[in-house]
XYZ file of C-alpha atoms in Angstrom:
578
model
C -41.117 13.171 55.934
C -42.922 13.991 52.756
C -41.529 15.750 49.555
C -43.288 18.768 50.607
C -42.425 18.730 54.075
C -38.965 18.329 52.913
C -39.068 21.317 50.615
C -40.430 23.612 53.308
C -37.758 22.578 55.964
C -35.028 23.326 53.242
C -36.568 26.765 52.890
C -37.096 27.734 56.529
C -34.138 26.181 58.126
C -31.590 28.619 59.788
C -29.387 26.067 60.955
C -28.299 24.527 57.605
C -25.867 25.762 55.073
C -26.951 28.585 52.869
C -26.141 27.834 49.115
C -26.097 30.587 46.313
C -27.390 29.859 42.800
C -27.041 32.337 39.901
C -28.765 31.193 36.796
C -26.756 34.113 35.086
C -23.072 33.639 36.095
C -23.054 30.553 38.127
C -21.096 27.302 37.240
C -21.926 23.863 38.534
C -18.479 22.744 38.036
C -16.217 25.583 38.921
C -18.647 27.194 41.470
C -18.628 25.956 45.065
C -22.065 27.554 46.340
C -20.835 30.724 47.936
C -22.051 34.220 47.038
C -18.742 34.910 45.115
C -18.801 31.606 43.455
C -22.453 30.535 43.083
C -23.844 27.383 41.394
C -25.948 27.581 38.337
C -28.539 25.322 39.180
C -30.542 24.332 42.325
C -29.792 20.508 41.755
C -26.309 21.166 42.011
C -26.859 22.710 45.536
C -28.848 19.448 46.612
C -25.901 17.330 45.292
C -23.404 19.670 47.157
C -25.534 19.352 50.294
C -26.104 15.613 49.844
C -29.688 15.655 50.056
C -29.518 17.855 53.514
C -31.662 20.773 54.602
C -30.188 24.141 53.725
C -30.984 27.743 52.734
C -31.056 28.428 49.004
C -31.021 31.706 47.283
C -31.542 32.174 43.641
C -30.907 35.000 41.137
C -32.653 34.974 38.117
C -31.914 38.549 36.891
C -29.634 41.390 37.988
C -32.258 43.683 38.821
C -34.345 41.445 41.384
C -31.020 39.958 42.956
C -30.833 37.076 45.063
C -34.246 35.635 46.316
C -35.149 32.771 48.545
C -35.932 29.678 46.171
C -39.584 29.111 45.096
C -41.179 26.015 47.049
C -42.146 24.405 43.552
C -38.676 24.809 42.359
C -37.210 23.199 45.541
C -39.690 20.511 45.377
C -38.888 19.930 41.593
C -34.902 19.937 42.338
C -35.433 17.717 45.392
C -37.412 15.173 43.314
C -34.724 15.228 40.555
C -31.822 14.734 43.091
C -33.644 11.823 44.758
C -34.350 10.247 41.143
C -30.567 10.804 40.401
C -29.626 9.247 43.731
C -31.578 6.131 43.078
C -30.373 5.850 39.487
C -26.672 6.164 40.623
C -27.462 3.491 43.367
C -28.957 0.924 40.789
C -25.738 2.062 38.591
C -23.489 1.037 41.337
C -25.271 -1.992 41.991
C -25.510 -3.013 38.370
C -21.632 -2.332 38.047
C -20.856 -4.219 41.276
C -23.014 -7.017 39.715
C -21.045 -7.017 36.313
C -17.770 -7.037 38.003
C -18.899 -9.917 40.373
C -20.086 -11.793 36.961
C -16.843 -10.785 35.351
C -14.997 -12.245 38.009
C -16.849 -15.419 38.281
C -16.673 -15.684 34.386
C -12.913 -15.098 34.466
C -12.572 -17.652 37.293
C -14.580 -20.348 35.352
C -12.658 -19.404 32.225
C -9.245 -19.845 33.958
C -10.808 -23.391 35.528
C -11.876 -24.144 32.020
C -8.337 -23.409 30.627
C -6.606 -25.314 33.494
C -8.802 -28.256 32.856
C -7.994 -27.781 29.105
C -4.320 -28.024 29.691
C -5.002 -31.826 30.994
C -6.274 -32.879 27.606
C -3.092 -34.134 25.543
C -3.738 -34.959 22.150
C -1.718 -38.060 20.528
C -1.402 -39.084 17.102
C -3.215 -42.634 16.495
C -0.339 -44.984 15.698
C -2.930 -47.296 13.908
C -3.546 -44.659 11.169
C -1.422 -44.502 8.139
C 1.514 -42.262 8.132
C 0.764 -38.924 7.304
C 2.297 -37.639 3.970
C 3.879 -34.105 4.227
C 2.466 -31.902 1.366
C 2.200 -28.215 0.559
C -1.413 -26.969 0.105
C -1.053 -26.571 -3.533
C -0.680 -30.337 -3.759
C -4.155 -30.991 -1.915
C -6.115 -31.671 -4.908
C -3.714 -34.546 -5.976
C -3.846 -36.037 -2.600
C -7.716 -36.157 -1.867
C -8.566 -39.222 -0.010
C -4.980 -39.569 1.499
C -3.658 -39.041 5.055
C -1.646 -36.075 5.024
C 0.279 -33.497 7.146
C 0.092 -29.740 6.383
C 1.936 -26.934 8.223
C 1.156 -23.331 7.832
C -0.394 -19.938 9.359
C -4.018 -19.718 10.733
C -5.460 -17.209 8.130
C -8.997 -17.492 9.393
C -10.590 -19.154 12.507
C -14.290 -19.963 13.180
C -15.817 -21.837 16.173
C -18.953 -23.475 15.768
C -20.493 -24.734 18.980
C -18.400 -26.544 21.609
C -17.265 -29.616 19.371
C -16.256 -27.926 15.872
C -13.698 -25.384 14.834
C -12.946 -24.490 11.266
C -9.371 -23.164 10.540
C -8.241 -21.888 7.013
C -4.644 -22.436 6.655
C -2.104 -20.481 4.663
C 1.329 -21.798 3.641
C 2.344 -19.632 0.943
C 1.343 -21.998 -1.999
C -2.416 -21.767 -1.056
C -5.237 -22.032 1.462
C -7.119 -24.980 2.803
C -10.054 -25.392 5.279
C -9.238 -27.768 8.010
C -12.165 -28.903 10.434
C -11.403 -29.927 14.011
C -14.046 -31.825 16.072
C -14.453 -33.353 19.523
C -11.580 -33.254 21.881
C -9.341 -31.508 19.230
C -11.306 -28.325 20.083
C -11.144 -28.827 23.995
C -7.368 -28.424 24.402
C -5.705 -25.289 25.926
C -4.268 -24.706 22.338
C -7.587 -24.744 20.967
C -9.050 -22.557 23.195
C -6.588 -20.024 22.867
C -5.679 -20.398 19.115
C -5.291 -16.848 17.438
C -5.017 -15.702 14.010
C -1.443 -15.978 12.238
C -0.393 -18.631 14.696
C 1.397 -21.620 13.021
C -0.081 -25.215 13.200
C 0.472 -28.532 11.799
C -2.620 -30.604 11.068
C -2.751 -34.377 10.363
C -5.873 -35.662 8.534
C -7.647 -36.557 5.228
C -8.419 -34.416 2.520
C -12.099 -34.908 1.705
C -14.426 -33.129 -1.016
C -16.724 -30.614 0.773
C -20.413 -31.867 1.084
C -22.713 -30.500 -1.735
C -24.005 -27.163 -1.117
C -20.833 -26.246 0.769
C -17.798 -24.251 -0.170
C -14.125 -24.153 0.624
C -11.063 -23.339 -0.917
C -10.140 -25.650 -3.645
C -13.597 -27.553 -3.127
C -12.159 -29.534 -0.469
C -11.270 -29.685 3.237
C -8.905 -31.327 5.707
C -10.606 -33.276 8.166
C -8.096 -33.491 11.022
C -7.249 -36.510 13.271
C -4.439 -34.832 14.977
C -2.961 -31.285 15.368
C -0.472 -29.300 17.085
C 0.777 -25.686 17.662
C 4.160 -24.646 16.502
C 3.981 -20.912 17.272
C 1.210 -19.302 18.931
C 0.498 -15.481 17.982
C -0.613 -13.019 20.499
C -4.036 -12.224 21.315
C -5.737 -9.174 22.963
C -4.521 -5.709 22.240
C -1.538 -7.213 20.384
C -3.517 -9.430 18.160
C -3.307 -9.414 14.393
C -6.764 -8.164 14.066
C -5.864 -5.196 16.540
C -2.820 -4.148 14.536
C -4.788 -3.959 11.126
C -8.286 -3.620 10.231
C -10.240 -1.754 7.532
C -10.033 1.676 9.069
C -6.194 1.407 9.151
C -4.474 4.653 7.901
C -2.085 4.720 4.798
C 0.758 5.281 7.297
C -0.073 2.543 9.573
C -0.456 0.082 6.618
C 3.029 1.177 5.616
C 4.545 0.833 9.064
C 2.943 -2.578 9.349
C 3.613 -3.597 5.779
C 5.427 -6.959 7.066
C 1.873 -7.864 8.349
C -0.022 -6.437 5.514
C 1.705 -8.758 2.963
C 0.144 -11.798 4.610
C -3.136 -10.611 3.248
C -4.771 -11.992 0.360
C -4.707 -8.956 -2.001
C -1.221 -7.813 -1.087
C 0.181 -11.462 -1.544
C -1.713 -11.925 -4.926
C -0.036 -8.837 -6.123
C 3.209 -9.935 -5.201
C 2.575 -13.436 -7.039
C 1.605 -11.529 -10.182
C 4.886 -9.487 -9.921
C 6.956 -12.556 -9.668
C 4.852 -14.091 -12.898
C 5.801 -10.554 -14.621
C 9.507 -10.854 -13.778
C 9.430 -14.563 -14.984
C 7.565 -13.304 -18.219
C 10.109 -10.712 -19.060
C 12.743 -13.371 -18.471
C 11.177 -16.040 -20.822
C 10.666 -13.308 -23.471
C 14.059 -12.007 -23.695
C 15.338 -15.614 -23.536
C 13.074 -16.475 -26.659
C 14.840 -13.510 -28.367
C 18.360 -14.572 -27.284
C 19.089 -11.665 -25.125
C 21.614 -12.084 -22.295
C 20.779 -11.044 -18.735
C 23.572 -9.013 -16.967
C 23.927 -7.555 -13.443
C 25.198 -4.019 -13.862
C 26.733 -2.068 -10.694
C 24.221 0.127 -8.605
C 26.898 2.359 -7.264
C 28.227 4.793 -10.004
C 30.042 7.696 -10.701
C 28.073 9.022 -13.741
C 24.545 10.390 -14.256
C 22.194 9.160 -16.953
C 18.961 10.973 -16.373
C 20.024 14.390 -14.730
C 21.894 15.536 -11.857
C 18.777 16.698 -9.982
C 17.466 12.877 -8.992
C 20.781 11.391 -8.006
C 21.359 10.024 -4.629
C 24.691 11.021 -3.629
C 27.013 9.067 -1.051
C 30.457 8.858 0.186
C 32.490 6.039 -1.251
C 35.821 5.632 0.531
C 36.281 9.638 0.357
C 34.999 9.890 -3.391
C 31.748 11.083 -4.652
C 29.509 8.498 -5.832
C 25.693 7.868 -6.540
C 23.046 5.378 -6.878
C 22.323 4.596 -10.205
C 19.412 6.144 -12.157
C 19.471 3.625 -14.856
C 22.084 0.745 -15.871
C 21.676 1.700 -19.485
C 25.184 2.862 -20.054
C 26.479 -0.315 -18.754
C 24.268 -2.299 -20.591
C 25.712 -0.531 -23.969
C 29.078 -1.797 -22.935
C 28.025 -5.289 -23.288
C 26.680 -5.211 -26.858
C 30.209 -5.707 -28.337
C 30.887 -8.496 -25.834
C 27.757 -10.681 -25.683
C 25.268 -9.212 -27.968
C 21.768 -7.719 -27.134
C 21.340 -7.669 -23.307
C 18.932 -6.687 -20.582
C 18.902 -6.500 -16.805
C 16.246 -6.638 -14.128
C 17.385 -4.662 -11.210
C 16.824 -1.550 -9.008
C 17.096 1.996 -10.117
C 17.085 5.065 -7.751
C 15.499 8.663 -8.447
C 15.655 11.341 -5.678
C 12.759 13.042 -7.042
C 11.033 15.063 -4.168
C 7.355 13.777 -5.409
C 4.613 12.272 -3.645
C 2.520 11.413 -6.730
C 0.946 7.913 -6.765
C 3.340 6.673 -9.986
C 6.662 8.011 -8.382
C 9.077 5.716 -6.107
C 12.372 6.338 -5.029
C 13.524 2.947 -5.787
C 11.798 0.903 -8.580
C 12.687 -2.113 -10.399
C 14.112 -1.298 -13.700
C 13.849 -3.726 -16.864
C 16.265 -2.362 -19.273
C 17.368 -3.611 -22.883
C 19.966 -2.546 -25.045
C 19.811 -3.923 -28.705
C 22.816 -3.826 -31.432
C 22.672 -3.237 -35.005
C 18.738 -2.045 -35.093
C 16.717 0.879 -36.594
C 13.857 2.901 -34.986
C 11.314 0.755 -36.184
C 12.910 -2.269 -34.930
C 13.064 -0.602 -31.413
C 9.272 0.049 -31.465
C 8.414 -3.415 -32.593
C 10.503 -4.911 -29.559
C 8.803 -2.858 -26.881
C 5.507 -3.587 -28.548
C 6.310 -7.298 -28.619
C 7.624 -7.406 -25.075
C 4.434 -5.841 -23.591
C 1.994 -8.062 -25.496
C 4.019 -11.361 -24.844
C 4.695 -10.730 -21.195
C 1.023 -9.738 -20.488
C -0.155 -12.755 -22.426
C 2.041 -14.947 -20.241
C 0.329 -13.791 -17.038
C -3.105 -14.048 -18.893
C -2.412 -17.822 -20.003
C -1.086 -18.703 -16.367
C -3.634 -20.523 -14.180
C -2.915 -18.504 -11.203
C -1.908 -15.035 -12.686
C -5.219 -14.841 -14.828
C -7.328 -15.590 -11.847
C -5.821 -13.023 -9.878
C -6.036 -10.466 -12.863
C -9.792 -11.253 -13.041
C -10.336 -10.599 -9.373
C -8.313 -7.359 -8.950
C -9.111 -6.069 -12.557
C -12.047 -7.764 -13.819
C -12.434 -5.057 -16.682
C -8.843 -5.632 -17.890
C -8.376 -5.793 -21.533
C -5.111 -7.547 -23.175
C -3.379 -5.164 -25.492
C -3.089 -6.012 -29.013
C -0.612 -5.231 -31.744
C -0.124 -2.861 -33.390
C -0.015 0.079 -30.713
C -0.984 3.556 -31.763
C 2.282 5.268 -32.796
C 2.113 8.982 -32.340
C 4.672 11.782 -33.057
C 5.312 14.327 -30.456
C 4.198 17.218 -32.946
C 0.765 15.422 -33.331
C 0.388 15.131 -29.551
C 0.984 18.957 -29.122
C -1.755 19.358 -31.984
C -4.073 17.004 -30.141
C -3.578 18.961 -26.813
C -4.255 22.258 -28.675
C -7.276 20.727 -30.276
C -8.890 19.446 -27.222
C -8.311 22.787 -25.149
C -5.680 21.279 -22.762
C -3.375 23.988 -21.510
C 0.041 24.279 -20.041
C 0.691 26.044 -16.686
C 2.576 29.362 -16.873
C 4.606 29.896 -14.036
C 6.974 32.752 -12.506
C 10.694 32.557 -11.465
C 9.540 30.991 -8.077
C 7.616 28.256 -9.836
C 4.204 29.593 -9.063
C 1.529 29.300 -11.511
C 0.306 32.802 -12.783
C -1.672 31.465 -15.854
C -2.242 29.009 -18.814
C -1.256 28.911 -22.379
C -1.384 26.477 -25.262
C 1.270 24.076 -25.752
C 3.927 24.782 -28.127
C 6.611 22.769 -30.145
C 9.470 22.294 -27.680
C 7.420 22.005 -24.436
C 8.012 18.997 -22.205
C 4.600 17.436 -21.939
C 3.812 17.100 -18.134
C 2.360 13.939 -16.683
C -1.121 15.465 -16.264
C -1.960 16.547 -19.642
C -0.128 13.492 -21.046
C -2.232 11.250 -18.855
C -5.464 13.036 -19.918
C -4.592 12.496 -23.515
C -3.739 8.601 -23.001
C -6.792 8.111 -20.927
C -8.970 9.957 -23.537
C -7.646 7.776 -26.426
C -7.991 4.699 -24.427
C -5.291 2.594 -25.881
C -1.449 2.222 -25.729
C 0.440 4.768 -27.356
C 4.075 4.764 -28.627
C 4.746 8.734 -28.378
C 7.777 9.197 -30.701
C 10.342 11.678 -31.577
C 10.727 14.204 -28.953
C 12.870 17.483 -29.311
C 16.324 17.148 -28.231
C 16.345 19.813 -25.668
C 13.719 17.704 -23.741
C 15.491 14.544 -23.716
C 18.911 12.946 -22.668
C 22.228 13.919 -23.894
C 22.765 10.208 -25.591
C 19.609 10.120 -27.686
C 20.071 9.960 -31.347
C 18.724 12.687 -33.691
C 16.142 12.210 -36.423
C 17.938 12.312 -39.750
C 14.957 13.862 -41.444
C 14.547 16.541 -38.630
C 17.569 17.373 -36.541
C 15.465 19.292 -34.104
C 14.018 15.722 -32.800
C 15.245 12.644 -31.522
C 14.672 8.885 -32.296
C 12.929 8.475 -28.891
C 9.704 6.976 -27.481
C 7.477 6.639 -24.551
C 5.125 4.033 -24.108
C 1.864 5.550 -22.443
C -0.706 3.152 -20.999
C -4.482 4.400 -19.980
C -4.681 4.786 -16.399
C -1.082 5.009 -15.397
C 0.787 6.867 -18.293
C 4.576 6.393 -19.134
C 5.687 2.986 -18.299
C 8.473 2.594 -20.743
C 10.894 5.128 -22.234
C 13.630 4.564 -24.902
C 15.459 5.797 -27.799
C 18.170 5.144 -30.306
C 21.611 5.953 -28.963
C 24.100 8.204 -30.602
C 26.483 6.175 -32.381
C 28.640 9.027 -33.743
C 31.541 10.156 -31.819
C 31.313 14.000 -32.445
C 27.653 13.891 -31.933
C 27.995 12.310 -28.462
C 30.500 15.075 -27.444
C 28.019 17.587 -28.561
C 25.300 15.972 -26.347
C 27.757 16.149 -23.396
C 28.453 19.809 -24.109
C 24.715 20.581 -24.524
C 23.888 19.039 -21.025
C 26.877 20.784 -19.286
C 28.483 16.983 -18.560
C 32.181 16.673 -18.190
C 32.829 13.550 -20.370
C 36.021 12.557 -18.596
C 34.196 10.134 -16.300
C 32.263 8.710 -19.253
C 35.500 7.473 -20.925
C 34.389 3.795 -20.805
C 31.098 4.976 -22.397
C 32.645 6.981 -24.957
C 34.752 4.369 -26.137
C 31.852 2.413 -27.377
C 31.797 4.825 -30.234
C 35.727 4.771 -30.842
C 36.145 1.033 -31.016
C 33.628 -0.225 -33.483
C 30.519 1.936 -33.136
C 27.075 0.680 -34.418
C 23.269 1.759 -34.677
C 22.023 0.678 -31.387
C 19.026 1.424 -29.115
C 17.339 0.576 -26.113
C 14.549 1.251 -23.299
C 13.826 0.950 -19.713
C 10.581 -0.078 -18.136
C 9.241 0.694 -14.554
C 7.928 -2.779 -13.402
C 5.766 -1.205 -10.770
C 3.998 1.118 -13.269
C 3.206 -1.739 -15.569
C 2.127 -3.854 -12.843
C -0.071 -1.207 -11.291
C -1.841 -0.706 -14.679
C -2.141 -4.431 -15.084
C -3.774 -5.031 -11.506
C -5.757 -1.714 -11.394
C -3.890 -0.385 -8.281
C -4.236 3.169 -7.162
C -0.639 3.680 -6.390
C 2.806 2.005 -7.485
C 3.319 1.726 -3.771
C 1.085 -1.130 -3.637
C 2.744 -3.323 -5.965
C 6.105 -3.137 -4.161
C 7.245 -5.421 -1.294
C 8.497 -2.611 0.883
C 8.149 0.783 -0.912
C 10.567 3.604 -0.750
C 9.629 7.173 -1.489
C 10.175 10.671 0.022
C 9.881 10.290 3.859
C 9.656 6.448 3.875
C 12.560 4.092 4.092
C 11.105 1.626 6.707
C 10.315 -1.326 7.287
């Protein structure tokens, strides 16, 4: 039957089902072709009829109501229906063919894997005994037969008889070349990134025009899998990729640190801590390990983590300063590199709830001695990293525009900073009793300079600043007042461009009566501080110290957007895992 005959029979047939099509209110999904629930299109009616004959009533407007479908419309709809049927048939045939092909491929792959299981590699006893080395020792062992174990960092298959495996063991990276039967084993065909392997072979310089880590590669003569990482949906690359959200990266931090950038940051962190210890050792400071569970505050009660200590109230330490001061009369100048905790409800990119605190206390010094010590420490420690072959390379990769700070640092008094902010039109926020901003005003003497304006000033000046002599009202109870102006304290913050404050310090109150005034001003009960107060009773002296946030200095050095990137496992509000 021709298309025209089919269309005619569909119009004139009385025996077929009648379909109602309303182009105004019909619905091809929710309708069923009845007058109460009409379809919207003639094509949908043909689909419902399965291409059979029928009667079609169409309504195009309310005034005319339902009318028999025009022959041209039926012809057009039928043609489209038949085309769709053919298309669906072809799609079904194609899908069936693809499934058949996939099944054949799967069977072939399974057969290939089963055949590969029969291939067993063995070490050639005629070869020299392989020397076990770490990847960092590769250059010294070029030309020798060695054995290297590590994690598969990258993997590339080239043809049927060659594989390139970049191996990582924590000390470095090396490219390994597998050839021939080594590529045909079951382990080779199913090898995945982050699997652990041991590879035996000879370290050879890469051919001219080729490149590889260290300028050499390990040409394998035998290898074995120690622990195979999963593939498929659970593969390492499925867990993490370039589009992973910050929360996923934090949840999978244990895997993130395997990456080249994260591991490089951790290496520089280790060098930074070593640099501090080497510097303090050169200045004859002694390292101490103060308690982290305490019953006194240092930086204000609002940032204390409180917990129950066998029925008593206790806190995680905000600072080890008070304990360091007690050591001065015993072992002289001291320092510590340990954790401090601040319960600040802050999500800024420079705040952490747990951070590594480098703290120093020095006896028999003046304020200028303290400033010199801070300056010398930063220059020396940064210099030690920049002179280290690994450290300097990582800094160059992550922060190519980094400039090593040079002495002397700019020394600016608080009153001069207030004047600078006013001259440059940088305002402070004015807030109501509910801490809601209601306006702006110029900074005045006595204002605590917030992070934002302080950062703008530091970034504009573009060099390290020792910001000195803050008003007593905005500083801690233990800070010594300036003899030339009792409104001020001999205090200092070291500000770095791009990160802000990294060091805070001061001369400490040495007079017993002045210390009690500080307790009173801050509303602190001196009773639990008896051991700290006794330092002024049993042989007081002029002394001072400072604390440095290791993460902030490291973020500045490596140009990291947030201090969270330079921690092993960052802790901040809402995040205490993994």
